[in-house]
DNA sequence: TATAATTAATGACCCCTGGTCATAGTATCT
DNA sequence: AGATACTATGACCAGGGGTCATTAATTATA
């Protein structure tokens, strides 16, 4: 049975190579400008082969997004682990998110695509569901941190951890989205440094989570 | 000079008719699925004519978005006008935003498109800049409300009104985006009613704006 | 009123790109 | 060595965004 296993490994390696190539191409030219022929060339394969490994262009893009979410998840885990108090865990996760947005801007804007992507509920295959699952796992870390804070008394106990975590996640993502896309505009039209909005956000939230 | 003026009026009417038709088509089939031929047919014109009035498909879509933003702006103005205290103005604007998202879901998701749309800074024509201007006007209402609240003592004075307004705007938009797109998922996977996230948001913010 | 000039509208056409499929090539099994 | 299964290929197709030479209609001119 060694052969079929090696075949499986080869296939996964191929798949990874394609994702790697696609990432280079998409991140460089932008998803919309990049063509599947570009990806094929970068992967040193024919276009048809791409479709043996991925349903379509979107699926390939979602595969890249899964990687991004995984990186973010790791960052969240580290951030939460490194703090003792619940409220600090939450804050650290928030900071980790903003750092991620800066250091992995390409991944982040890819993830925004997924955020505004309506995956059809019928599809149980493909990378769309992986994205959803991975996002849920990432989100779970936030929820745990909030719960931890409630338990150790550093976060007010009258809030629902799940709802709060979901809300915070949505808020932070929205703010980052605006900053990442309209950042220049904010600076030009409003003479505000986008980073200060993040600080404003932290100020606001810190006040509202206090017991 | 009566003739060239009438010509101008005719042209504007045509333009409006096209936008109207495009709105029907785009809102019904979705922008991506709808073709310019669809729009042409709905407008009872040939496809080529559309391009006499709009740079391209995106520009036509942005024209629709301008309408959406204008509706939102009106709603903000009304909301702010109807309250006396600054903090209530802010809250009312927030509620108006959420109402808008529900009652004009199509416009809202169109506006999300603009939100994630990188308009090239070189373009000084087209509807993209109109979107930006209209958004800025809408945002100004939020800023005024915050300032009003600081002045009348219903909002803590140690915050910057512009930064706070920008931040709140971003936060609210982000939350609404997540709800509008992942609402079903939130309900299914997390057993949380999306509307409760909005309440959570209001709770959080109310606490942090208090003097 | 006849003719020229300007403007508006058309739809056949181009071309790019996502996606397919019959064919060819290569490794594995018998 | 031949049969079988799996992988890869690239010519090809379809659909849609965008263009442009041509036509029709309106207005200005003689």
PDB file of N, CA, C and O (backbone and C1' of nucleotides) in Angstrom, chain B residues 14 17-18 37 39-47 49-50 53, chain C residues 9-11:
ATOM      1  N   UNK B  14     -31.915  60.493 -19.473  1.00  0.00           N
ATOM      2  CA  UNK B  14     -31.431  59.215 -20.004  1.00  0.00           C
ATOM      3  C   UNK B  14     -30.550  58.505 -18.986  1.00  0.00           C
ATOM      4  O   UNK B  14     -30.751  57.345 -18.642  1.00  0.00           O
ATOM      5  N   UNK B  17     -32.512  57.156 -16.279  1.00  0.00           N
ATOM      6  CA  UNK B  17     -33.259  55.971 -16.716  1.00  0.00           C
ATOM      7  C   UNK B  17     -32.358  54.744 -16.717  1.00  0.00           C
ATOM      8  O   UNK B  17     -32.757  53.651 -16.311  1.00  0.00           O
ATOM      9  N   UNK B  18     -31.144  54.951 -17.200  1.00  0.00           N
ATOM     10  CA  UNK B  18     -30.200  53.823 -17.250  1.00  0.00           C
ATOM     11  C   UNK B  18     -29.888  53.336 -15.839  1.00  0.00           C
ATOM     12  O   UNK B  18     -29.892  52.138 -15.560  1.00  0.00           O
ATOM     13  N   UNK B  37     -25.561  43.554 -21.299  1.00  0.00           N
ATOM     14  CA  UNK B  37     -26.657  43.314 -22.235  1.00  0.00           C
ATOM     15  C   UNK B  37     -27.986  43.272 -21.481  1.00  0.00           C
ATOM     16  O   UNK B  37     -29.003  43.776 -21.978  1.00  0.00           O
ATOM     17  N   UNK B  39     -28.686  44.888 -18.775  1.00  0.00           N
ATOM     18  CA  UNK B  39     -29.012  46.283 -18.456  1.00  0.00           C
ATOM     19  C   UNK B  39     -29.536  46.999 -19.689  1.00  0.00           C
ATOM     20  O   UNK B  39     -30.547  47.711 -19.633  1.00  0.00           O
ATOM     21  N   UNK B  40     -28.844  46.795 -20.813  1.00  0.00           N
ATOM     22  CA  UNK B  40     -29.265  47.451 -22.053  1.00  0.00           C
ATOM     23  C   UNK B  40     -30.702  47.084 -22.393  1.00  0.00           C
ATOM     24  O   UNK B  40     -31.515  47.938 -22.735  1.00  0.00           O
ATOM     25  N   UNK B  41     -31.006  45.807 -22.248  1.00  0.00           N
ATOM     26  CA  UNK B  41     -32.361  45.356 -22.565  1.00  0.00           C
ATOM     27  C   UNK B  41     -33.377  46.005 -21.623  1.00  0.00           C
ATOM     28  O   UNK B  41     -34.421  46.494 -22.064  1.00  0.00           O
ATOM     29  N   UNK B  42     -33.035  46.029 -20.331  1.00  0.00           N
ATOM     30  CA  UNK B  42     -33.944  46.621 -19.345  1.00  0.00           C
ATOM     31  C   UNK B  42     -34.139  48.112 -19.613  1.00  0.00           C
ATOM     32  O   UNK B  42     -35.218  48.661 -19.385  1.00  0.00           O
ATOM     33  N   UNK B  43     -33.099  48.747 -20.101  1.00  0.00           N
ATOM     34  CA  UNK B  43     -33.175  50.187 -20.372  1.00  0.00           C
ATOM     35  C   UNK B  43     -33.725  50.457 -21.770  1.00  0.00           C
ATOM     36  O   UNK B  43     -33.910  51.612 -22.151  1.00  0.00           O
ATOM     37  N   UNK B  44     -34.000  49.405 -22.508  1.00  0.00           N
ATOM     38  CA  UNK B  44     -34.478  49.525 -23.897  1.00  0.00           C
ATOM     39  C   UNK B  44     -33.511  50.378 -24.730  1.00  0.00           C
ATOM     40  O   UNK B  44     -33.927  51.303 -25.432  1.00  0.00           O
ATOM     41  N   UNK B  45     -32.256  50.036 -24.572  1.00  0.00           N
ATOM     42  CA  UNK B  45     -31.213  50.709 -25.349  1.00  0.00           C
ATOM     43  C   UNK B  45     -30.228  49.658 -25.822  1.00  0.00           C
ATOM     44  O   UNK B  45     -30.279  48.512 -25.378  1.00  0.00           O
ATOM     45  N   UNK B  46     -29.334  50.065 -26.697  1.00  0.00           N
ATOM     46  CA  UNK B  46     -28.291  49.119 -27.091  1.00  0.00           C
ATOM     47  C   UNK B  46     -27.125  49.234 -26.115  1.00  0.00           C
ATOM     48  O   UNK B  46     -26.962  50.248 -25.432  1.00  0.00           O
ATOM     49  N   UNK B  47     -26.356  48.171 -26.071  1.00  0.00           N
ATOM     50  CA  UNK B  47     -25.257  48.147 -25.112  1.00  0.00           C
ATOM     51  C   UNK B  47     -24.301  49.313 -25.322  1.00  0.00           C
ATOM     52  O   UNK B  47     -23.858  49.961 -24.362  1.00  0.00           O
ATOM     53  N   UNK B  49     -24.804  52.219 -26.247  1.00  0.00           N
ATOM     54  CA  UNK B  49     -25.303  53.482 -25.696  1.00  0.00           C
ATOM     55  C   UNK B  49     -24.945  53.630 -24.224  1.00  0.00           C
ATOM     56  O   UNK B  49     -24.641  54.731 -23.756  1.00  0.00           O
ATOM     57  N   UNK B  50     -24.992  52.528 -23.498  1.00  0.00           N
ATOM     58  CA  UNK B  50     -24.651  52.585 -22.076  1.00  0.00           C
ATOM     59  C   UNK B  50     -23.276  53.211 -21.879  1.00  0.00           C
ATOM     60  O   UNK B  50     -23.061  53.988 -20.954  1.00  0.00           O
ATOM     61  N   UNK B  53     -22.813  56.899 -21.625  1.00  0.00           N
ATOM     62  CA  UNK B  53     -23.211  57.568 -20.377  1.00  0.00           C
ATOM     63  C   UNK B  53     -22.365  57.144 -19.180  1.00  0.00           C
ATOM     64  O   UNK B  53     -22.295  57.868 -18.192  1.00  0.00           O
TER      65      UNK B  53
ATOM     66  P    DA C   9     -29.407  58.899 -27.246  1.00  0.00           P
ATOM     67  O5'  DA C   9     -29.188  57.744 -28.302  1.00  0.00           O
ATOM     68  C5'  DA C   9     -30.122  57.602 -29.383  1.00  0.00           C
ATOM     69  C4'  DA C   9     -29.734  56.408 -30.222  1.00  0.00           C
ATOM     70  C3'  DA C   9     -29.500  55.102 -29.445  1.00  0.00           C
ATOM     71  O3'  DA C   9     -30.429  54.138 -29.917  1.00  0.00           O
ATOM     72  C1'  DA C   9     -27.772  55.515 -31.034  1.00  0.00           C
ATOM     73  P    DT C  10     -30.444  52.653 -29.330  1.00  0.00           P
ATOM     74  O5'  DT C  10     -29.642  51.878 -30.447  1.00  0.00           O
ATOM     75  C5'  DT C  10     -30.041  52.036 -31.813  1.00  0.00           C
ATOM     76  C4'  DT C  10     -29.066  51.329 -32.710  1.00  0.00           C
ATOM     77  C3'  DT C  10     -28.738  49.894 -32.299  1.00  0.00           C
ATOM     78  O3'  DT C  10     -29.232  49.017 -33.299  1.00  0.00           O
ATOM     79  C1'  DT C  10     -26.784  51.097 -32.949  1.00  0.00           C
ATOM     80  P    DG C  11     -29.874  47.652 -32.902  1.00  0.00           P
ATOM     81  O5'  DG C  11     -28.755  46.628 -33.375  1.00  0.00           O
ATOM     82  C5'  DG C  11     -28.167  46.783 -34.670  1.00  0.00           C
ATOM     83  C4'  DG C  11     -26.799  46.131 -34.683  1.00  0.00           C
ATOM     84  C3'  DG C  11     -26.683  44.812 -33.891  1.00  0.00           C
ATOM     85  O3'  DG C  11     -25.764  43.958 -34.543  1.00  0.00           O
ATOM     86  C1'  DG C  11     -25.130  46.305 -33.088  1.00  0.00           C
TER      87       DG C  11
END
